[in-house]
Coordinates of C-alpha atoms and ligand atoms in Angstrom, one line a residue:
M181 CA -33.9 38.2 6.0
A182 CA -33.6 36.6 9.1
T183 CA -30.9 37.9 11.5
F184 CA -27.2 36.0 12.2
K185 CA -29.5 34.7 15.4
E186 CA -32.3 33.5 13.7
T187 CA -30.3 31.8 11.5
P188 CA -30.0 28.0 12.4
F189 CA -27.0 26.6 14.3
N190 CA -25.3 23.9 11.5
G191 CA -22.9 23.0 14.5
L192 CA -24.5 19.5 15.6
K193 CA -25.5 18.0 12.3
S194 CA -23.7 14.3 11.3
L195 CA -21.4 14.8 8.7
E196 CA -24.3 12.7 6.4
E197 CA -26.3 15.1 7.5
H198 CA -24.0 17.9 6.5
D199 CA -22.4 17.0 3.2
P200 CA -23.9 13.9 1.7
E201 CA -22.0 13.4 -1.3
L202 CA -18.9 13.8 1.1
F203 CA -20.7 10.7 4.0
D204 CA -21.1 9.0 0.6
L205 CA -17.5 9.4 -0.7
I206 CA -16.1 7.9 3.1
E207 CA -18.8 5.1 3.4
Q208 CA -17.7 3.9 -0.2
E209 CA -14.0 4.0 1.5
K210 CA -14.9 2.3 4.4
S211 CA -16.8 -0.7 1.7
R212 CA -13.4 -0.9 -0.4
Q213 CA -10.8 -1.3 2.7
W214 CA -13.5 -3.9 4.1
R215 CA -13.9 -6.4 1.3
S216 CA -9.7 -6.1 -0.2
L217 CA -7.5 -7.5 1.7
E218 CA -5.2 -5.1 2.3
L219 CA -1.5 -6.0 1.8
I220 CA 0.8 -2.5 1.8
A221 CA 3.4 -2.9 4.3
S222 CA 2.9 0.6 5.6
E223 CA -0.3 0.7 6.3
N224 CA -2.7 -0.5 8.8
F225 CA -5.9 -0.5 10.5
T226 CA -6.3 1.5 13.5
S227 CA -8.9 1.4 16.4
K228 CA -12.1 3.5 17.3
A229 CA -10.1 4.1 20.3
V230 CA -7.4 6.3 17.9
M231 CA -10.3 7.6 16.0
D232 CA -12.7 8.9 19.0
C233 CA -9.5 10.8 19.2
L234 CA -8.6 12.3 16.3
G235 CA -12.7 13.6 16.0
S236 CA -12.6 14.8 19.0
A237 CA -12.4 18.7 20.5
L238 CA -8.9 18.8 20.8
T239 CA -8.7 19.8 17.0
N240 CA -10.2 23.0 17.8
K241 CA -7.0 23.4 20.2
Y242 CA -4.1 25.5 19.3
S243 CA -0.9 24.6 20.9
E244 CA 2.6 26.5 20.0
G245 CA 5.5 25.4 22.0
L246 CA 6.1 22.3 24.4
P247 CA 3.7 21.6 27.6
H248 CA 4.0 24.4 30.4
A249 CA 5.5 26.8 28.0
R250 CA 2.6 27.6 25.1
Y251 CA 2.3 30.6 23.0
Y252 CA -1.4 30.1 23.3
G253 CA -3.7 30.2 26.8
G254 CA -6.0 27.0 27.6
N255 CA -3.8 24.7 27.5
E256 CA -4.0 22.9 31.1
V257 CA -5.7 20.1 29.5
V258 CA -3.4 20.2 26.2
D259 CA -1.0 20.0 28.9
Q260 CA -1.3 16.9 29.8
V261 CA -2.1 15.0 26.7
E262 CA 0.5 15.4 25.1
I263 CA 3.5 14.6 28.4
L264 CA 1.0 11.6 28.2
C265 CA 2.0 11.0 25.0
Q266 CA 5.6 11.9 26.0
T267 CA 5.5 9.3 28.8
R268 CA 3.8 6.3 27.0
A269 CA 6.3 6.9 24.2
L270 CA 9.5 6.1 26.2
E271 CA 7.7 3.5 27.7
A272 CA 7.0 1.7 25.0
Y273 CA 10.5 1.7 24.1
G274 CA 11.9 1.0 27.6
L275 CA 13.5 4.1 27.5
D276 CA 14.6 6.4 30.7
P277 CA 13.2 9.8 30.7
T278 CA 16.8 10.6 32.2
E279 CA 19.0 9.6 28.6
W280 CA 16.2 9.7 26.1
G281 CA 13.7 12.8 25.7
V282 CA 11.0 12.3 22.8
N283 CA 9.1 15.0 20.7
V284 CA 5.6 13.7 20.2
Q285 CA 4.7 16.4 17.5
P286 CA 5.6 15.9 14.4
Y287 CA 2.5 15.7 11.5
S288 CA 4.5 12.8 9.9
G289 CA 7.2 10.8 9.5
S290 CA 8.6 13.3 6.6
P291 CA 8.8 16.4 9.2
A292 CA 9.7 14.4 11.6
N293 CA 13.2 13.0 9.4
F294 CA 13.3 16.8 8.0
A295 CA 12.9 18.3 11.6
V296 CA 16.3 16.3 12.9
Y297 CA 18.1 17.2 9.6
T298 CA 17.3 20.5 10.3
A299 CA 18.2 20.6 13.9
L300 CA 21.3 18.4 13.5
L301 CA 22.9 19.5 10.3
R302 CA 23.7 22.6 8.2
P303 CA 23.0 23.5 4.4
H304 CA 25.1 21.3 2.5
D305 CA 25.8 18.6 5.1
R306 CA 26.6 15.1 3.5
I307 CA 24.2 12.3 4.7
M308 CA 24.0 8.9 4.0
G309 CA 21.0 6.7 3.6
L310 CA 19.7 3.7 2.3
D311 CA 19.0 4.2 -1.6
L312 CA 15.3 4.9 -2.7
P313 CA 15.7 1.3 -5.5
S314 CA 17.5 -0.6 -2.5
G315 CA 14.5 0.2 0.1
G316 CA 15.3 3.7 1.5
H317 CA 12.7 6.3 1.4
L318 CA 13.2 9.7 -0.4
T319 CA 13.5 11.7 2.6
H320 CA 17.0 9.8 3.2
G321 CA 18.2 11.6 0.4
F322 CA 17.6 10.4 -3.2
Y323 CA 18.8 11.9 -6.3
T324 CA 17.3 10.8 -10.0
Y325 CA 19.0 11.4 -13.8
S326 CA 17.4 13.5 -15.8
K327 CA 18.3 12.9 -19.3
K328 CA 16.0 16.2 -20.6
E329 CA 17.9 18.4 -18.8
N330 CA 21.2 15.8 -18.6
T331 CA 21.5 16.4 -15.2
R332 CA 20.6 14.7 -11.6
K333 CA 17.7 15.7 -10.2
A334 CA 16.7 16.0 -6.2
V335 CA 13.9 14.4 -5.2
S336 CA 13.0 15.0 -2.1
A337 CA 13.8 18.4 0.4
T338 CA 16.3 15.7 1.7
S339 CA 18.8 16.1 -1.5
V340 CA 17.9 19.4 -2.4
Y341 CA 19.2 20.9 0.9
F342 CA 21.8 18.2 1.4
E343 CA 24.5 16.1 -0.1
S344 CA 23.7 12.7 -0.2
L345 CA 25.6 9.7 -1.3
P346 CA 23.3 6.7 -1.2
Y347 CA 24.3 2.8 0.0
R348 CA 22.7 0.0 -1.1
V349 CA 21.8 -3.8 -1.2
H350 CA 24.2 -5.7 -3.1
P351 CA 22.2 -7.1 -5.8
E352 CA 22.9 -10.4 -5.7
T353 CA 22.0 -11.1 -1.9
G354 CA 19.9 -8.6 -1.4
Y355 CA 21.1 -7.8 2.0
I356 CA 22.9 -3.9 2.6
D357 CA 25.8 -3.9 1.9
Y358 CA 28.0 -2.5 5.5
D359 CA 31.3 -3.4 3.5
Q360 CA 30.7 -1.1 0.5
L361 CA 29.1 1.3 3.0
E362 CA 31.9 1.6 5.1
R363 CA 34.2 2.4 2.1
D364 CA 32.1 4.9 1.0
A365 CA 31.8 6.7 4.4
G366 CA 35.4 6.7 4.6
L367 CA 35.8 8.5 1.6
F368 CA 32.1 10.8 1.4
K369 CA 32.8 11.6 5.4
P370 CA 29.1 12.3 6.1
A371 CA 27.5 14.1 8.7
L372 CA 25.3 11.5 9.5
I373 CA 24.5 8.0 8.6
I374 CA 20.8 7.0 8.5
A375 CA 19.9 3.5 9.3
G376 CA 15.7 2.1 8.3
G377 CA 14.0 1.8 5.2
S378 CA 10.7 1.5 3.4
A379 CA 11.4 -2.1 2.2
Y380 CA 13.8 -4.0 3.9
P381 CA 12.9 -7.2 4.8
R382 CA 15.7 -8.2 7.0
E383 CA 17.2 -6.8 10.5
Y384 CA 19.5 -3.7 10.7
D385 CA 23.1 -4.4 11.4
Y386 CA 23.0 -1.5 14.1
P387 CA 26.7 -2.3 16.1
R388 CA 28.1 -2.0 12.2
F389 CA 26.2 1.2 11.9
R390 CA 28.0 2.5 15.0
Q391 CA 31.2 1.1 14.0
I392 CA 30.9 2.9 10.7
A393 CA 29.5 6.2 12.3
D394 CA 32.2 6.3 14.9
A395 CA 35.1 5.6 12.7
N396 CA 34.3 9.2 11.1
G397 CA 33.1 11.1 13.5
C398 CA 28.9 11.0 12.5
L399 CA 26.1 10.5 13.9
L400 CA 23.4 7.8 13.3
M401 CA 20.0 8.4 13.1
M402 CA 17.5 5.1 12.4
D403 CA 14.3 5.8 10.7
M404 CA 12.5 3.1 12.0
A405 CA 8.9 4.1 11.0
H406 CA 7.9 0.5 9.4
I407 CA 9.5 -1.5 12.5
S408 CA 8.1 0.3 15.3
G409 CA 5.8 -1.8 16.2
L410 CA 7.3 -4.7 16.0
V411 CA 10.5 -3.1 18.1
A412 CA 7.9 -1.7 20.7
T413 CA 7.3 -5.4 21.7
G414 CA 10.9 -6.8 21.0
E415 CA 10.0 -8.4 18.0
A416 CA 13.1 -6.4 15.7
A417 CA 16.5 -5.3 17.3
S418 CA 15.9 -2.0 19.9
P419 CA 18.2 0.4 17.8
F420 CA 18.0 2.7 20.6
K421 CA 21.3 1.6 22.4
Y422 CA 23.2 1.9 19.4
C423 CA 21.7 5.0 17.7
D424 CA 21.8 9.2 18.7
V425 CA 18.2 9.8 17.6
V426 CA 15.3 7.4 17.1
T427 CA 12.4 8.6 14.6
T428 CA 9.0 7.0 13.3
T429 CA 5.6 7.0 11.9
T430 CA 3.0 6.0 14.5
H431 CA 0.2 4.4 11.9
K432 CA 2.3 1.4 10.0
S433 CA 3.1 -2.0 12.6
L434 CA 2.3 1.0 15.9
R435 CA -0.9 1.2 14.2
G436 CA -1.6 4.1 15.3
P437 CA -3.1 7.3 13.8
R438 CA -1.0 9.0 11.1
A439 CA 1.7 11.1 12.9
G440 CA 5.6 11.1 13.5
L441 CA 8.0 10.9 17.1
I442 CA 11.2 12.2 17.0
F443 CA 13.5 10.5 20.5
F444 CA 17.0 11.6 21.0
R445 CA 19.5 11.1 23.3
R446 CA 19.9 13.2 26.5
D447 CA 23.7 14.5 27.0
S448 CA 25.4 17.6 26.6
R449 CA 25.7 17.9 22.6
D450 CA 21.7 19.2 23.7
F451 CA 19.8 17.8 21.3
E452 CA 16.7 18.6 23.2
T453 CA 17.1 22.2 22.6
R454 CA 18.2 21.8 18.7
I455 CA 15.3 19.0 18.2
N456 CA 12.7 20.6 20.5
Q457 CA 13.1 24.0 18.1
A458 CA 13.8 22.5 14.9
V459 CA 9.8 20.9 15.6
F460 CA 8.7 24.5 16.2
P461 CA 9.6 27.3 15.4
A462 CA 11.3 26.2 12.4
L463 CA 8.7 24.0 11.0
Q464 CA 5.6 23.7 12.0
G465 CA 3.1 25.7 14.0
G466 CA 0.4 24.3 16.2
P467 CA 1.2 21.0 16.9
H468 CA -2.1 18.8 15.7
E469 CA -3.1 17.2 19.0
H470 CA -6.3 15.2 18.4
Q471 CA -3.5 13.0 16.7
I472 CA -0.9 13.5 19.5
A473 CA -4.1 11.9 21.7
G474 CA -4.5 9.6 19.4
V475 CA -0.8 8.4 19.3
A476 CA -0.8 8.1 22.8
T477 CA -4.1 6.0 23.3
Q478 CA -2.3 3.6 20.6
L479 CA 0.9 3.8 22.8
K480 CA -1.4 2.6 25.9
E481 CA -2.6 -1.1 23.2
V482 CA 1.1 -1.8 22.7
A483 CA 1.8 -1.3 26.3
T484 CA -0.9 -4.8 26.6
D485 CA 0.1 -8.8 26.3
D486 CA -2.5 -8.1 23.0
F487 CA -0.6 -6.2 20.8
K488 CA 2.7 -8.3 21.8
L489 CA 0.8 -11.6 20.0
Y490 CA -0.1 -9.1 17.4
A491 CA 3.4 -8.1 16.5
K492 CA 4.3 -11.9 16.9
Q493 CA 1.6 -13.2 14.5
V494 CA 2.7 -10.2 11.8
K495 CA 6.1 -11.9 11.6
A496 CA 5.4 -15.2 11.4
N497 CA 2.3 -14.5 8.6
A498 CA 4.9 -12.8 6.8
V499 CA 7.2 -16.1 6.7
A500 CA 4.1 -18.1 6.2
I501 CA 3.1 -16.0 2.4
A502 CA 6.6 -16.4 1.8
N503 CA 7.2 -20.0 2.4
K504 CA 3.9 -20.6 0.0
L505 CA 5.2 -18.5 -2.5
S506 CA 8.2 -20.1 -2.4
S507 CA 6.8 -23.8 -2.3
M508 CA 5.0 -22.8 -5.8
G509 CA 8.5 -22.0 -7.3
Y510 CA 8.5 -18.0 -6.6
K511 CA 11.4 -15.9 -5.8
I512 CA 11.0 -13.8 -2.6
A513 CA 14.9 -11.4 -2.2
T514 CA 16.9 -12.5 0.0
G515 CA 15.4 -15.5 0.5
G516 CA 12.1 -14.9 3.1
T517 CA 11.8 -12.3 5.4
E518 CA 12.9 -11.4 9.2
N519 CA 10.4 -8.6 9.7
H520 CA 6.6 -7.8 8.2
L521 CA 7.4 -7.7 4.6
I522 CA 8.5 -9.6 1.7
L523 CA 9.6 -8.5 -1.5
W524 CA 8.2 -10.8 -4.9
D525 CA 10.8 -10.6 -7.4
L526 CA 8.9 -10.9 -10.6
K527 CA 11.6 -10.6 -13.0
P528 CA 12.0 -14.3 -13.6
C529 CA 7.9 -14.1 -14.1
N530 CA 8.6 -12.0 -17.2
I531 CA 6.3 -9.5 -16.1
T532 CA 6.6 -5.9 -14.1
G533 CA 5.7 -4.9 -10.7
S534 CA 3.5 -1.7 -11.9
K535 CA 1.6 -4.5 -14.5
F536 CA 1.3 -6.7 -11.8
E537 CA 0.6 -4.0 -9.5
K538 CA -2.7 -3.2 -12.1
V539 CA -4.3 -7.0 -11.8
C540 CA -4.1 -7.2 -8.0
D541 CA -5.5 -4.1 -8.1
A542 CA -8.9 -5.7 -10.4
V543 CA -8.9 -8.4 -7.8
S544 CA -9.4 -6.4 -4.7
I545 CA -6.1 -7.5 -3.3
T546 CA -4.2 -3.9 -2.7
L547 CA 0.0 -3.6 -3.1
N548 CA 2.7 -1.5 -4.3
K549 CA 5.3 -2.1 -7.3
N550 CA 8.6 -2.1 -5.7
C551 CA 12.3 -2.6 -6.9
V552 CA 14.1 -6.0 -5.3
P553 CA 17.9 -6.3 -5.7
G554 CA 18.9 -5.5 -8.9
D555 CA 16.4 -3.0 -10.4
H556 CA 18.4 0.7 -10.8
S557 CA 15.1 2.9 -11.6
A558 CA 12.1 3.2 -9.2
I559 CA 10.0 3.8 -12.6
T560 CA 10.6 0.0 -13.5
P561 CA 10.4 -1.8 -10.6
G562 CA 11.1 -5.2 -11.3
G563 CA 8.5 -7.0 -8.3
V564 CA 5.8 -6.2 -5.6
R565 CA 6.1 -5.3 -2.2
I566 CA 4.0 -7.3 0.4
G567 CA 2.9 -6.3 3.6
T568 CA 1.4 -7.9 6.9
P569 CA 0.7 -5.5 9.4
A570 CA -2.9 -4.8 8.1
L571 CA -4.6 -8.2 7.7
T572 CA -3.2 -9.5 10.9
T573 CA -4.9 -6.9 12.5
R574 CA -7.9 -8.4 10.6
R575 CA -7.1 -11.8 12.9
F576 CA -5.6 -14.0 9.4
G577 CA -3.1 -16.5 10.5
E578 CA -1.0 -18.0 8.6
A579 CA -3.0 -20.7 7.4
D580 CA -5.1 -17.8 5.6
F581 CA -2.4 -16.0 4.5
E582 CA -1.2 -19.1 2.4
Q583 CA -4.8 -18.6 1.5
V584 CA -4.1 -14.8 -0.2
A585 CA -0.7 -16.7 -1.5
M586 CA -2.9 -18.4 -3.5
F587 CA -5.4 -15.9 -5.0
L588 CA -1.8 -13.8 -5.3
H589 CA -0.7 -17.0 -7.3
E590 CA -4.1 -17.4 -9.2
T591 CA -3.5 -13.2 -10.1
L592 CA -0.4 -13.7 -11.4
Q593 CA -1.6 -17.0 -13.8
I594 CA -4.4 -14.8 -14.9
A595 CA -2.0 -11.9 -15.7
L596 CA 0.2 -14.1 -17.6
K597 CA -2.3 -14.9 -19.7
L598 CA -3.4 -11.6 -20.8
Q599 CA -0.1 -10.3 -21.4
D600 CA -0.3 -13.4 -24.3
Q601 CA -3.0 -11.7 -25.7
S602 CA -2.7 -7.9 -25.5
G603 CA 1.4 -7.7 -26.3
P604 CA 3.9 -5.5 -23.8
K605 CA 2.3 -2.3 -23.8
L606 CA 0.6 -1.3 -20.8
K607 CA -2.0 1.3 -23.1
D608 CA -3.2 -2.4 -24.4
F609 CA -3.3 -4.5 -22.1
L610 CA -5.4 -2.1 -19.2
P611 CA -8.5 -2.4 -21.0
L612 CA -8.5 -6.4 -21.3
L613 CA -8.9 -6.1 -16.5
E614 CA -12.0 -4.5 -17.2
S615 CA -14.0 -7.2 -19.9
S616 CA -12.2 -10.4 -18.4
P617 CA -14.5 -12.7 -17.0
E618 CA -11.7 -14.4 -15.0
I619 CA -11.0 -11.7 -13.0
K620 CA -13.8 -10.9 -12.2
E621 CA -15.4 -14.3 -10.8
L622 CA -11.4 -13.7 -8.5
R623 CA -11.9 -10.1 -7.6
K624 CA -15.8 -12.1 -6.4
R625 CA -14.1 -14.8 -4.0
V626 CA -12.1 -12.0 -3.1
H627 CA -14.2 -10.2 -1.7
S628 CA -16.0 -13.4 0.2
F629 CA -13.0 -14.3 1.9
A630 CA -11.9 -10.7 3.0
T631 CA -15.7 -10.2 4.2
T632 CA -15.4 -13.2 6.8
F633 CA -13.0 -11.3 9.4
P634 CA -13.8 -8.3 11.5
M635 CA -13.0 -4.9 10.6
P636 CA -11.6 -2.2 13.6
G637 CA -12.2 0.7 14.1
F638 CA -15.9 0.8 12.5
D639 CA -18.8 -1.9 12.4
P640 CA -19.7 -2.9 8.5
A641 CA -22.7 -3.6 10.6
T642 CA -23.6 -0.5 10.4
M643 CA -21.5 0.5 7.0
K644 CA -23.9 2.3 4.5
Y645 CA -22.5 0.0 1.4
K646 CA -22.8 -3.4 3.0
N647 CA -22.7 -5.8 0.2
A648 CA -19.8 -7.7 0.0
D649 CA -19.1 -6.4 -4.0
G650 CA -19.3 -3.1 -2.6
P651 CA -22.2 -0.1 -3.8
E652 CA -24.1 -1.7 -5.9
H653 CA -24.3 1.3 -8.5
L654 CA -20.3 1.0 -8.6
I655 CA -20.5 -3.4 -9.4
D656 CA -21.1 -4.4 -12.9
Ligands
PLP191 N1 10.6 7.0 6.7 C1 10.1 5.2 6.3 C2 11.3 4.9 6.4 C3 8.9 5.4 5.8 O1 8.7 4.3 4.9 C4 7.7 6.7 5.4 C5 6.1 6.7 4.7 O2 5.9 5.2 4.0 C6 7.9 7.5 5.8 C7 9.5 8.2 6.9 C8 7.0 8.6 6.0 O3 6.5 9.6 6.5 P1 4.5 9.9 6.0 O4 4.4 9.5 5.1 O5 3.9 9.7 7.4 O6 5.8 11.4 5.7

């Protein structure tokens, strides 16, 4: 048997050489992203520069602690990476470092939010966030009712460890019902109000949130995950003047790698120590410095004029698709949008969001079922959520989004026809998608259209599967 010294050194093999099976799956995914219309409002296509950071030597390093106060040695370079990220994060939002600080270590948005709760609340403290069926996020506190157990069920850790009374959008207007929030906060006396959400197409009224928080002596946090790219460019109102804490993900409209940030006020309440200690050692271990580098380089991008134009176009495209669908007689929740997403209410069309999502998938249009105003359950949502950040990164303009609206219209017409044939049950409906020649034909047109646009992050010319309809062995 060969000695260890004599065995081949595999550390410089490419993934293609080392693991052809996994390489092939990644190539399939690249091809899928290139030929599909990506409308998931929380997704984006990040740059090659960000991907270079994610695949860099920084992934090798442990750096528990904060810059210049680490538990391991060898962090002299990593310290500079993390400090650069902190500096750029504060600059991106025009924050004075004597008034605001930032922790750039959260692995993602959910851990960032839980770190804030861990830092600033005691177990079972009361919180109020936007209800999930109203467009809020799971980490803002959500309960369901279990019929089987005849009891409420806490769905996320937030509602396991804290007592949550959600606020809602008005069932008719779709706007946040601030009057109801004010009444409920007066009774519930929360320790924290959370603004922000995952499926809310309108601006947030931060002065009103602040006034309600002040009237009840509670903290105000904004989770700007969805709109952080718009806030950084002045395309959405800034929450910083009104909030005590602001969290965000970095991979949605900000277009960076998957990660999270926590911004905190620097004052006598010492949020800084409490939040830093909640991130590490309370909840996390070593920070992912390759991610932090990716965030840093994306924040450099965010400061450019190109990114400002991008953010403007994200909003213009959302208006364009909302107007086009409305002009065809479809119902858009709240009557339109002021940010990067729209909620398409499908109830008047007599099809569920879940069914329509499946048909969209079959024609390579990627979006998600979503509750719309008036829905009570997240299990059978009455519409879909459509976002513009990802395709705008691929240089789609308003006319292109009008074409996307036409594809969606065609998809819906096919879906309604198939539903007439199958009856209401999903299990009878799904097999029709596979055999429908109309689906196949539309999918081909979607592929031809999508593949004319550029793709950041990787070059389609170097992909293993360059056929616009995907890998040969997967085309039926
Ligand atoms: N906050 C909001 C408003 C979100 O929409 C999301 C994710 O969609 C998160 C937090 C959680 O982010 P992550 O999936 O990175 O944990």
